[in-house]
């Protein structure tokens, strides 16, 4: 049996469309969700997905939806939002602001690179007595560890700038609001930053006073305060802040205003320096009377604040009634004149001996303690300055191209003083370290030492025959130089012969007497007998540089080598040091921000035997006494030396081109050279034309005597 299901009745005409309209019409809940979505400004696809979740908010959304003008109100009240709308707007703004700040904090990174200007420091050079000599660098800054900064100094700064530093979050909301109001509303700036914010501005940002910079400063400060200890932030701030007088950091400020390290400041001096942080141009008391009054008032206020925050007792505060007057001028001065030559020598030695690259050294922060003696440097400089002035008056033509090089070196290698030139800023050419003019007869002691040390060879390949100070040589002028095979011929086919000063002949003469009287001919022959290679080796072992040693021909013994004044002084010091040589050095200690660096200090080495050194020193003593019998200096030893155009060849037409004096007294060796040279044209020596004076009281000897304190 089959069941029949009756078909549904057909709708009346037009009824289908009405039903479809009813079915397509959204329900009350759907309409509520749609209204809420429209109020919140959501898109249609998102609205359909979120509709179930938005329906409960519909009643509140309708109330918050602004309707202007407000129905049921009249006059101005029609345009005033209801309390619900005020509350909703406030909460929404607070929520958006909070979300913005949280997002900004999360997205802000602490810069990995510090402001290079904020971290750059100067290099400071000190005399041998520890007093400042010079500084180099664009800024005066030396970073100091916080442990080396006394608590009174730290709290003076905190009392002046940010007493809540150790408890605040790194920013001051009140200060930022005030600063933003002043910047945006009135176009200027206002203080109120914490020390953390000031540190961030110093080392990470620039000094631009803009809203965006202040906002970035605040975000970095918050994050930095969470990642860095308060002590490290305070240390960085104290080392990067501007204190006036060209100084950055509390250490340089202490030296600039009070001439001492920060570790030696008391609370009163610290309070004066802390006052400068508000603006050195207004609070440096030495600039004006108004500045002095402001500085004194702020100094007193800071000390009172230290009492208020319990960092000074009233009894301690009572001790500081008198304003601590700072120095009138910054004692940390730039280089100039002679100090530039000293700095040049010291910096070169420091980089080499401490294994520092140029880039590392230029970052600064180094304290270079030199070997230079302030009193000796002044005596030498004053003596040469006086000689230059006299030469310009007496012999202006010769003085125009006159040069004076001098150096004092101890027997243990310390360079005590140099004269490098009139002014490094106009002549960078350092005359004390130049290897341009021959040593002339000042070189004879090295030949004498080589002969005494190694003996002589009368036959080629035969055994060495000992030589003593009493060994006799021919001292006549123009004696031909011989070898085991016969006369020595130069390249032009002429016999080589030596000449004495003034072509004087002395006959048979001992080597000791020949050195004392500066007789040339015995030493040219002694050099050949000993071997020019041995002469060269002895000169180098005694302190002369290999690059300055002359060609290995007979004139080597008469001083064709071109040592600097520093190296000549070092060589003569070897004779006074019993034959041990210590390389000359100009730096005894290096630190960086107070921490010592490893420094390779030269050690003495054996150059010649002690008996040989004693014999050479005795001959030099005889030379000194013979030339200057009236000088009361029992331990002085030295000799004059001249070089002429014939020194570098084998002719006898020499004209003096350099005059030397080198010698030792009280374990200090000094060498002085006077020469003429037109640096604008060439490095060829010119005739002295009387610039060096006459024997025995030559200009080099007068300068040597002044440098040694014998005049």
XYZ file of C-alpha atoms in Angstrom:
711
model
C 0.000 0.000 0.000
C 1.404 3.382 -0.914
C 0.974 6.471 1.285
C 0.361 9.776 -0.317
C 1.642 12.889 1.332
C -0.309 15.933 0.298
C 1.738 18.739 -1.153
C 1.869 21.946 0.845
C -0.547 24.550 -0.219
C 0.814 27.105 -2.602
C 1.248 30.560 -1.125
C -1.025 33.246 -2.351
C 0.280 35.504 -5.045
C 2.876 37.834 -3.678
C 3.077 35.944 -0.385
C 6.485 34.368 -1.226
C 8.218 37.687 -1.478
C 6.853 38.905 1.843
C 8.020 35.707 3.544
C 11.459 36.070 2.059
C 11.645 39.617 3.358
C 10.721 38.449 6.821
C 13.304 35.654 6.751
C 16.003 38.005 5.460
C 15.303 40.577 8.203
C 18.001 40.311 10.986
C 16.951 39.287 14.434
C 17.011 41.672 17.408
C 20.266 40.142 18.675
C 21.856 40.410 15.244
C 20.795 44.051 14.982
C 22.298 44.728 18.419
C 25.620 43.267 17.344
C 25.546 45.279 14.125
C 24.864 48.514 15.975
C 27.730 47.835 18.377
C 30.043 47.092 15.462
C 29.088 50.302 13.713
C 29.698 52.275 16.892
C 33.120 50.683 17.206
C 33.838 51.237 13.510
C 34.339 47.597 12.564
C 34.150 46.267 8.980
C 31.253 44.100 7.756
C 33.110 40.753 7.488
C 34.632 41.260 10.920
C 31.253 42.288 12.280
C 29.663 38.946 11.260
C 32.409 36.996 12.991
C 32.382 39.058 16.181
C 28.593 39.521 16.376
C 28.043 36.875 19.086
C 30.638 38.520 21.277
C 29.527 42.091 20.666
C 25.841 41.567 21.477
C 26.317 41.967 25.270
C 27.977 45.330 24.667
C 25.103 46.710 22.625
C 23.276 48.506 25.441
C 26.459 50.207 26.597
C 27.509 51.064 23.077
C 24.163 52.805 22.453
C 24.635 54.911 25.538
C 28.181 55.845 24.606
C 27.298 56.714 21.032
C 27.388 60.493 20.858
C 24.182 62.080 19.594
C 24.531 65.717 18.729
C 22.672 67.778 19.434
C 21.597 65.770 22.488
C 17.874 65.025 22.414
C 15.834 66.282 25.345
C 18.260 69.110 26.064
C 18.067 72.733 25.172
C 20.566 75.507 24.721
C 24.238 74.827 25.355
C 23.413 71.610 27.187
C 22.471 70.027 23.872
C 26.183 70.159 22.907
C 27.692 68.900 26.192
C 28.524 65.164 26.414
C 26.926 63.215 29.207
C 28.928 61.962 32.164
C 28.862 58.488 30.652
C 30.397 59.806 27.451
C 33.002 61.727 29.421
C 33.873 58.616 31.395
C 34.009 56.434 28.292
C 36.213 58.870 26.443
C 38.574 59.209 29.402
C 38.901 55.469 29.860
C 39.406 54.924 26.136
C 42.101 57.616 25.999
C 43.858 56.196 29.023
C 43.740 52.736 27.498
C 45.092 53.907 24.166
C 47.837 55.932 25.853
C 48.817 52.978 28.012
C 48.907 50.695 24.997
C 51.015 53.248 23.132
C 53.518 53.619 25.982
C 53.808 49.876 26.486
C 54.371 49.384 22.763
C 56.895 52.232 22.611
C 58.792 50.838 25.597
C 58.900 47.382 24.026
C 60.086 48.719 20.681
C 62.749 51.069 22.127
C 66.245 49.614 22.226
C 69.219 50.951 24.129
C 71.673 52.027 21.386
C 74.661 49.723 21.108
C 76.979 52.545 20.013
C 77.745 55.321 22.446
C 78.062 58.883 21.291
C 81.726 58.955 20.184
C 82.136 62.535 21.367
C 80.822 61.616 24.819
C 83.309 58.773 25.182
C 86.360 60.453 23.666
C 88.993 61.465 26.178
C 92.210 63.408 26.177
C 95.690 62.074 26.794
C 97.605 63.797 29.557
C 101.378 63.927 29.833
C 103.196 64.445 33.120
C 106.678 65.606 34.019
C 108.957 63.229 35.891
C 107.834 64.834 39.179
C 104.199 63.953 38.440
C 102.961 67.453 37.609
C 100.944 67.978 34.386
C 103.045 68.809 31.338
C 100.620 68.826 28.413
C 97.468 67.269 27.057
C 96.295 66.265 23.617
C 92.843 65.565 22.225
C 89.667 67.402 21.274
C 88.165 67.257 24.753
C 89.440 67.315 28.308
C 88.006 64.135 29.761
C 89.297 61.285 31.873
C 86.922 58.568 33.021
C 87.241 57.607 36.686
C 85.820 54.471 38.366
C 83.099 55.322 40.891
C 85.131 53.706 43.660
C 87.800 56.390 43.155
C 85.274 59.222 43.513
C 84.729 60.099 47.204
C 81.182 59.731 48.621
C 81.053 63.449 49.469
C 81.629 64.274 45.816
C 78.909 61.881 44.650
C 76.342 63.140 47.121
C 77.124 66.771 46.418
C 76.158 66.088 42.804
C 73.073 64.084 43.808
C 71.960 66.768 46.244
C 72.252 69.354 43.497
C 70.740 67.392 40.634
C 68.692 64.365 41.733
C 68.489 63.465 45.420
C 66.006 60.624 44.725
C 68.336 59.035 42.188
C 68.657 55.715 44.009
C 64.870 55.329 44.392
C 63.376 56.816 41.213
C 62.586 54.708 38.098
C 64.999 56.649 35.931
C 62.600 59.395 34.886
C 60.725 62.225 36.528
C 57.140 62.432 35.260
C 56.727 65.847 36.817
C 59.957 67.069 35.269
C 59.109 65.645 31.834
C 55.642 67.229 31.913
C 57.073 70.584 32.851
C 59.760 70.315 30.176
C 57.230 69.327 27.495
C 54.953 72.181 28.473
C 57.771 74.668 28.254
C 59.086 73.236 24.982
C 55.717 72.998 23.224
C 53.921 75.910 24.844
C 56.633 78.531 25.175
C 59.376 77.394 22.827
C 62.156 77.053 25.386
C 63.430 74.344 27.690
C 63.081 73.579 31.341
C 65.104 71.340 33.634
C 63.788 68.552 35.802
C 65.533 65.588 34.183
C 66.881 62.844 36.392
C 70.551 61.953 36.342
C 69.630 58.864 34.306
C 67.952 61.050 31.682
C 70.902 63.434 31.585
C 73.289 60.515 31.176
C 71.189 59.109 28.330
C 71.214 62.505 26.638
C 74.996 62.764 27.034
C 76.000 59.362 25.699
C 73.193 58.119 23.436
C 71.410 61.149 21.997
C 72.106 64.674 20.837
C 71.401 67.944 22.603
C 68.446 68.954 20.410
C 65.550 70.283 22.497
C 62.622 68.625 20.707
C 59.588 66.657 21.890
C 60.663 63.534 19.981
C 64.138 63.626 21.537
C 62.697 64.057 25.039
C 60.297 61.150 24.488
C 63.101 58.884 23.233
C 65.221 59.986 26.186
C 62.474 58.946 28.619
C 61.974 55.530 27.025
C 65.709 54.743 26.977
C 66.037 55.995 30.558
C 63.321 53.636 31.790
C 64.866 50.680 30.039
C 68.415 51.612 31.083
C 67.320 51.927 34.709
C 66.070 48.327 34.555
C 69.205 46.940 32.905
C 72.068 48.948 34.452
C 72.905 49.414 38.107
C 72.446 52.838 39.638
C 76.150 53.023 40.466
C 77.136 52.436 36.840
C 74.713 55.111 35.661
C 76.074 57.577 38.215
C 79.641 56.728 37.228
C 78.831 57.334 33.561
C 77.109 60.621 34.356
C 79.998 61.935 36.437
C 82.436 61.063 33.647
C 80.519 62.633 30.751
C 79.022 65.836 32.154
C 80.207 69.278 31.104
C 81.829 71.379 33.850
C 83.152 74.326 31.846
C 86.759 75.367 31.153
C 86.797 72.851 28.302
C 86.408 69.924 30.699
C 84.153 66.882 30.703
C 83.872 64.647 33.745
C 84.499 65.232 37.432
C 88.188 64.254 37.266
C 89.127 66.894 34.697
C 86.894 69.433 36.436
C 88.710 68.813 39.722
C 92.063 69.341 38.018
C 90.890 72.380 36.068
C 89.352 74.237 39.038
C 91.427 73.011 41.987
C 94.566 71.525 40.438
C 94.161 68.109 42.055
C 92.623 64.714 41.463
C 88.985 64.131 42.362
C 90.052 61.734 45.132
C 91.466 64.714 47.061
C 88.358 66.933 46.953
C 86.472 67.786 50.127
C 82.709 68.293 50.395
C 82.977 72.072 50.034
C 84.961 71.895 46.791
C 82.657 69.156 45.534
C 79.631 71.378 46.159
C 81.184 74.183 44.112
C 81.838 71.789 41.211
C 78.338 70.316 41.484
C 76.927 73.802 41.079
C 78.593 74.067 37.661
C 76.295 71.347 36.314
C 73.467 73.897 36.192
C 75.511 75.873 33.682
C 79.228 76.624 33.873
C 78.767 79.853 31.966
C 76.613 81.170 34.824
C 78.281 79.517 37.792
C 82.036 79.630 37.105
C 82.932 82.162 39.825
C 86.037 83.397 38.012
C 84.115 84.790 35.032
C 82.331 87.720 36.690
C 81.094 89.135 39.992
C 77.554 88.062 39.172
C 78.789 84.554 38.501
C 80.640 84.544 41.792
C 77.521 85.544 43.692
C 75.415 82.885 41.963
C 78.091 80.247 42.510
C 78.415 81.062 46.201
C 74.653 80.942 46.735
C 74.325 77.623 44.955
C 77.362 76.221 46.820
C 75.741 77.073 50.141
C 72.381 75.647 49.009
C 73.986 72.344 47.944
C 75.750 71.942 51.292
C 72.463 72.611 53.068
C 70.766 70.025 50.874
C 73.451 67.491 51.836
C 72.511 68.087 55.467
C 68.811 67.716 54.663
C 69.341 64.320 53.009
C 71.622 63.254 55.880
C 74.862 63.098 53.925
C 76.496 65.797 56.038
C 75.989 66.410 59.716
C 75.280 69.965 60.926
C 78.698 69.925 62.581
C 80.384 68.991 59.292
C 78.396 71.645 57.466
C 79.561 74.240 59.981
C 83.165 73.606 58.931
C 82.485 74.996 55.449
C 81.760 78.665 55.953
C 84.206 80.076 53.408
C 83.594 79.669 49.692
C 86.365 77.491 48.159
C 87.833 79.795 45.551
C 88.965 77.862 42.446
C 92.121 78.510 40.444
C 91.985 81.496 38.131
C 92.938 79.437 35.067
C 92.965 75.814 33.990
C 96.409 74.307 34.723
C 95.781 71.570 32.144
C 97.114 73.346 29.106
C 97.538 72.436 25.479
C 100.903 71.721 23.989
C 103.031 74.415 22.417
C 106.641 75.370 21.744
C 109.019 72.831 23.358
C 106.300 70.709 24.964
C 105.149 69.637 21.513
C 108.531 68.031 20.855
C 108.344 66.263 24.204
C 104.823 65.034 23.497
C 105.885 63.800 20.079
C 108.705 61.716 21.542
C 106.603 60.399 24.416
C 103.573 59.463 22.296
C 105.717 57.570 19.795
C 107.429 55.678 22.559
C 104.169 55.020 24.445
C 102.438 53.480 21.443
C 105.416 51.315 20.607
C 106.253 50.112 24.115
C 102.633 49.587 25.246
C 101.649 48.012 21.894
C 98.895 50.538 21.180
C 97.564 51.237 17.718
C 97.069 54.802 16.536
C 93.310 54.274 16.717
C 93.461 53.060 20.317
C 95.714 55.919 21.345
C 93.524 58.523 19.655
C 90.473 57.386 21.661
C 92.265 58.957 24.608
C 92.061 58.318 28.306
C 95.782 57.655 28.726
C 97.990 59.199 31.378
C 101.579 59.209 30.169
C 104.165 59.722 32.898
C 107.321 60.842 31.129
C 110.966 60.907 32.136
C 111.352 64.600 31.269
C 112.778 66.755 34.031
C 111.036 70.119 34.182
C 114.041 72.048 35.580
C 116.543 70.573 33.124
C 114.168 71.187 30.232
C 113.785 74.822 31.212
C 117.541 75.303 31.661
C 118.279 73.787 28.249
C 115.496 75.694 26.490
C 116.464 79.004 28.072
C 120.116 78.497 27.111
C 119.330 77.725 23.460
C 116.800 80.565 23.247
C 119.452 82.960 24.519
C 122.020 81.613 22.028
C 119.556 81.993 19.142
C 118.825 85.576 20.105
C 122.501 86.441 20.325
C 123.220 84.792 16.969
C 120.510 86.875 15.296
C 122.090 90.019 16.674
C 125.724 89.138 15.945
C 125.439 87.093 12.758
C 121.958 87.452 11.238
C 122.934 85.932 7.884
C 124.199 82.695 9.416
C 121.505 82.623 12.105
C 118.747 82.624 9.489
C 119.324 78.923 8.762
C 120.833 77.992 12.123
C 119.678 74.872 13.969
C 120.313 73.701 17.497
C 119.682 70.144 18.645
C 120.295 68.926 22.163
C 119.376 66.088 24.514
C 120.189 64.915 28.034
C 120.037 61.185 28.786
C 120.859 59.368 32.027
C 123.138 56.345 32.198
C 120.038 54.193 32.781
C 118.376 55.452 29.582
C 115.930 58.102 30.805
C 115.619 61.113 28.493
C 115.594 64.120 30.818
C 115.443 67.015 28.365
C 115.559 67.803 24.679
C 115.642 70.890 22.526
C 113.769 70.172 19.321
C 113.379 73.599 17.762
C 111.960 77.076 18.301
C 108.285 76.035 18.093
C 106.759 72.766 16.920
C 103.764 74.621 15.487
C 105.982 76.389 12.976
C 108.718 73.761 12.666
C 107.682 70.156 13.159
C 111.231 69.053 12.401
C 112.660 67.797 15.723
C 116.307 68.798 15.841
C 117.076 66.644 18.883
C 116.001 63.502 17.065
C 117.235 64.348 13.569
C 119.868 62.245 11.807
C 121.030 64.740 9.224
C 124.508 66.050 10.110
C 127.764 64.086 10.600
C 129.112 63.496 14.091
C 132.617 64.414 12.982
C 135.324 64.034 15.603
C 132.692 63.531 18.330
C 132.614 59.961 16.932
C 136.277 59.222 17.862
C 135.463 57.646 21.275
C 133.581 54.832 19.544
C 136.630 54.053 17.388
C 138.804 54.151 20.501
C 136.428 51.779 22.324
C 136.354 49.353 19.379
C 140.168 49.221 19.277
C 140.488 48.647 23.022
C 137.716 46.022 22.977
C 138.694 43.974 19.920
C 142.391 44.719 19.323
C 143.982 45.237 15.896
C 144.994 43.003 13.017
C 148.372 43.675 11.441
C 147.986 40.833 8.951
C 144.942 39.734 7.007
C 143.307 36.857 8.891
C 145.975 36.912 11.610
C 145.334 36.990 15.350
C 144.256 40.214 17.047
C 146.923 42.229 18.831
C 145.737 43.950 22.038
C 145.556 47.723 22.099
C 145.894 49.867 25.230
C 145.500 53.572 25.921
C 149.277 53.818 25.751
C 149.541 52.299 22.270
C 151.400 54.722 19.997
C 150.232 55.891 16.564
C 151.513 58.432 14.057
C 149.816 61.770 14.750
C 151.207 63.715 11.793
C 148.905 65.389 9.333
C 148.190 63.777 5.951
C 149.473 60.341 6.999
C 148.329 57.805 4.361
C 145.926 55.136 5.592
C 147.244 51.605 5.196
C 145.855 48.087 5.126
C 147.776 44.812 5.661
C 148.322 44.809 1.909
C 149.479 48.437 1.631
C 148.000 51.923 1.096
C 144.225 52.346 0.828
C 143.164 53.792 -2.527
C 139.846 55.531 -3.132
C 137.723 55.036 -6.262
C 139.424 57.899 -8.083
C 142.835 56.237 -7.655
C 144.129 58.521 -4.906
C 145.713 57.450 -1.663
C 143.430 58.158 1.279
C 144.961 60.185 4.076
C 143.607 61.804 7.208
C 143.945 65.424 8.223
C 144.077 67.016 11.625
C 142.347 70.209 12.607
C 144.426 73.056 11.179
C 146.645 70.497 9.419
C 148.676 70.256 12.606
C 151.144 67.381 13.127
C 151.720 65.753 16.526
C 154.314 63.073 15.750
C 154.173 59.837 17.747
C 151.241 60.010 20.159
C 149.389 57.613 22.448
C 145.769 56.835 21.701
C 144.683 58.267 25.069
C 146.433 61.578 24.330
C 145.181 61.560 20.744
C 141.582 61.323 21.964
C 142.106 64.026 24.573
C 143.549 66.374 21.917
C 141.131 65.238 19.164
C 143.915 64.170 16.765
C 142.310 62.565 13.729
C 145.066 60.633 11.970
C 145.637 57.954 14.636
C 141.945 57.075 14.735
C 141.490 56.717 11.005
C 144.322 54.207 11.064
C 143.031 52.567 14.265
C 139.664 52.037 12.592
C 141.307 50.305 9.665
C 143.458 48.140 11.978
C 140.531 47.155 14.198
C 138.201 46.617 11.278
C 135.472 49.001 10.212
C 132.907 46.266 10.877
C 133.976 46.168 14.517
C 133.815 49.963 14.703
C 130.296 49.856 13.329
C 129.253 47.105 15.746
C 130.687 48.963 18.764
C 128.916 52.202 17.819
C 125.583 50.395 17.425
C 125.989 48.446 20.665
C 126.713 51.724 22.456
C 123.498 53.335 21.258
C 123.811 54.679 17.718
C 121.163 53.530 15.255
C 122.278 51.291 12.417
C 120.498 53.539 9.930
C 122.684 56.478 10.944
C 126.040 54.694 10.613
C 128.101 55.958 7.680
C 129.519 53.930 4.772
C 132.140 51.341 5.686
C 135.085 53.302 4.316
C 138.019 54.905 6.183
C 136.105 58.154 6.848
C 133.691 56.160 9.047
C 136.261 56.569 11.815
C 136.228 60.355 11.443
C 132.485 60.666 11.949
C 130.668 60.265 8.632
C 127.803 58.758 10.674
C 124.828 61.029 11.392
C 123.487 60.244 14.879
C 120.827 62.368 16.521
C 121.607 64.359 19.647
C 119.557 61.857 21.659
C 121.564 58.916 20.314
C 124.904 60.655 20.731
C 124.063 61.419 24.366
C 122.991 57.807 24.829
C 126.253 56.555 23.336
C 128.397 58.682 25.649
C 126.254 57.543 28.598
C 127.379 53.977 27.831
C 130.980 54.920 28.613
C 129.922 56.388 31.969
C 127.784 53.317 32.750
C 130.767 50.936 32.835
C 130.051 49.749 29.311
C 126.369 48.832 29.719
C 123.893 50.434 27.368
C 120.208 51.109 28.040
C 118.077 52.220 25.126
C 116.890 55.810 25.643
C 113.251 56.028 26.681
C 110.859 58.850 27.462
C 107.948 57.147 29.281
C 108.237 55.397 32.631
C 104.574 54.564 33.260
C 101.227 54.551 31.424
C 97.733 54.262 32.855
C 94.314 54.435 31.265
C 91.691 55.974 33.497
C 93.876 55.080 36.450
C 94.493 51.436 35.508
C 98.165 50.644 34.741
C 99.154 49.277 31.331
C 101.971 46.850 30.695
C 104.996 48.778 29.501
C 108.162 47.339 28.003
C 110.915 49.237 29.811
C 114.426 48.901 28.309
C 116.947 46.772 30.158
C 120.723 47.368 30.191
C 122.868 45.275 27.872
C 126.634 44.861 27.716
C 128.115 46.985 24.910
C 131.815 47.014 25.832
C 133.842 45.687 28.731
C 133.944 47.696 31.961
C 137.709 48.268 31.720
C 137.362 49.550 28.178
C 134.549 51.872 29.252
C 136.686 53.143 32.106
C 139.593 53.858 29.742
C 137.340 55.750 27.316
C 135.743 57.732 30.148
C 139.197 58.614 31.510
C 140.332 59.900 28.111
C 137.164 62.015 27.874
C 137.856 63.355 31.366
C 141.346 64.350 30.234
C 139.831 66.033 27.188
C 137.428 68.045 29.324
C 140.064 69.149 31.813
C 142.528 70.132 29.094
C 139.964 72.306 27.321
C 138.326 73.765 30.438
C 140.846 73.711 33.306
C 138.994 76.307 35.350
C 135.676 74.431 35.608
C 135.150 72.769 38.989
C 133.529 69.540 37.865
C 135.730 66.616 38.916
C 133.498 63.928 37.391
C 132.835 65.752 34.103
C 133.991 64.031 30.922
C 133.420 65.172 27.360
C 134.830 66.407 24.100
C 134.085 68.767 21.284
C 133.566 67.583 17.760
C 133.490 69.179 14.352
C 132.314 67.911 11.016
C 133.233 69.368 7.663
C 132.455 68.825 4.019
C 135.527 66.627 3.753
C 134.158 64.204 6.336
C 131.931 62.506 3.829
C 134.613 62.207 1.149
C 138.368 61.989 0.931
C 139.266 65.557 0.052
C 140.925 68.111 2.282
C 138.836 71.139 1.416
C 136.489 70.767 4.350
C 134.575 73.676 5.766
C 132.883 73.195 9.147
C 129.226 72.260 8.753
C 128.449 71.010 12.276
C 129.830 71.607 15.750
C 129.208 69.180 18.615
C 129.843 68.858 22.288
C 129.048 65.629 24.123
C 129.911 64.577 27.638
C 128.784 63.215 30.985
C 128.586 64.436 34.571
C 126.681 63.038 37.561
C 125.395 60.068 35.528
C 123.778 62.368 32.965
C 125.028 62.598 29.401
C 124.245 65.569 27.174
C 124.946 66.074 23.497
C 124.563 69.373 21.657
C 124.918 70.055 17.946
C 124.815 73.349 16.068
C 124.504 73.374 12.298
C 123.083 75.304 9.386
C 120.574 73.965 6.905
C 117.988 75.493 4.597
C 115.046 73.162 5.191
C 113.069 74.779 2.395
C 115.634 73.686 -0.176
C 117.368 70.502 0.972
C 118.771 68.565 3.912
C 122.352 69.319 2.929
C 124.395 70.988 5.723
C 125.704 74.474 5.033
C 128.968 76.046 6.279
C 128.580 77.347 9.825
C 130.077 80.760 9.059
C 131.090 81.287 12.686
C 127.654 80.418 14.117
C 129.154 77.886 16.546
C 131.792 80.219 17.996
C 135.458 79.386 18.463
C 137.320 76.774 20.473
C 137.393 76.053 23.352
C 134.336 78.038 24.463
C 132.119 77.100 21.563
C 128.360 77.583 21.498
C 127.753 73.814 21.805
C 129.943 73.707 24.925
C 128.146 76.720 26.435
C 124.789 75.015 25.870
C 126.130 71.727 27.242
C 127.444 73.489 30.320
C 124.085 75.206 30.928
C 122.196 71.959 30.494
C 124.530 70.210 32.965
C 124.293 73.043 35.488
C 128.002 73.894 35.252
C 127.771 77.507 34.121
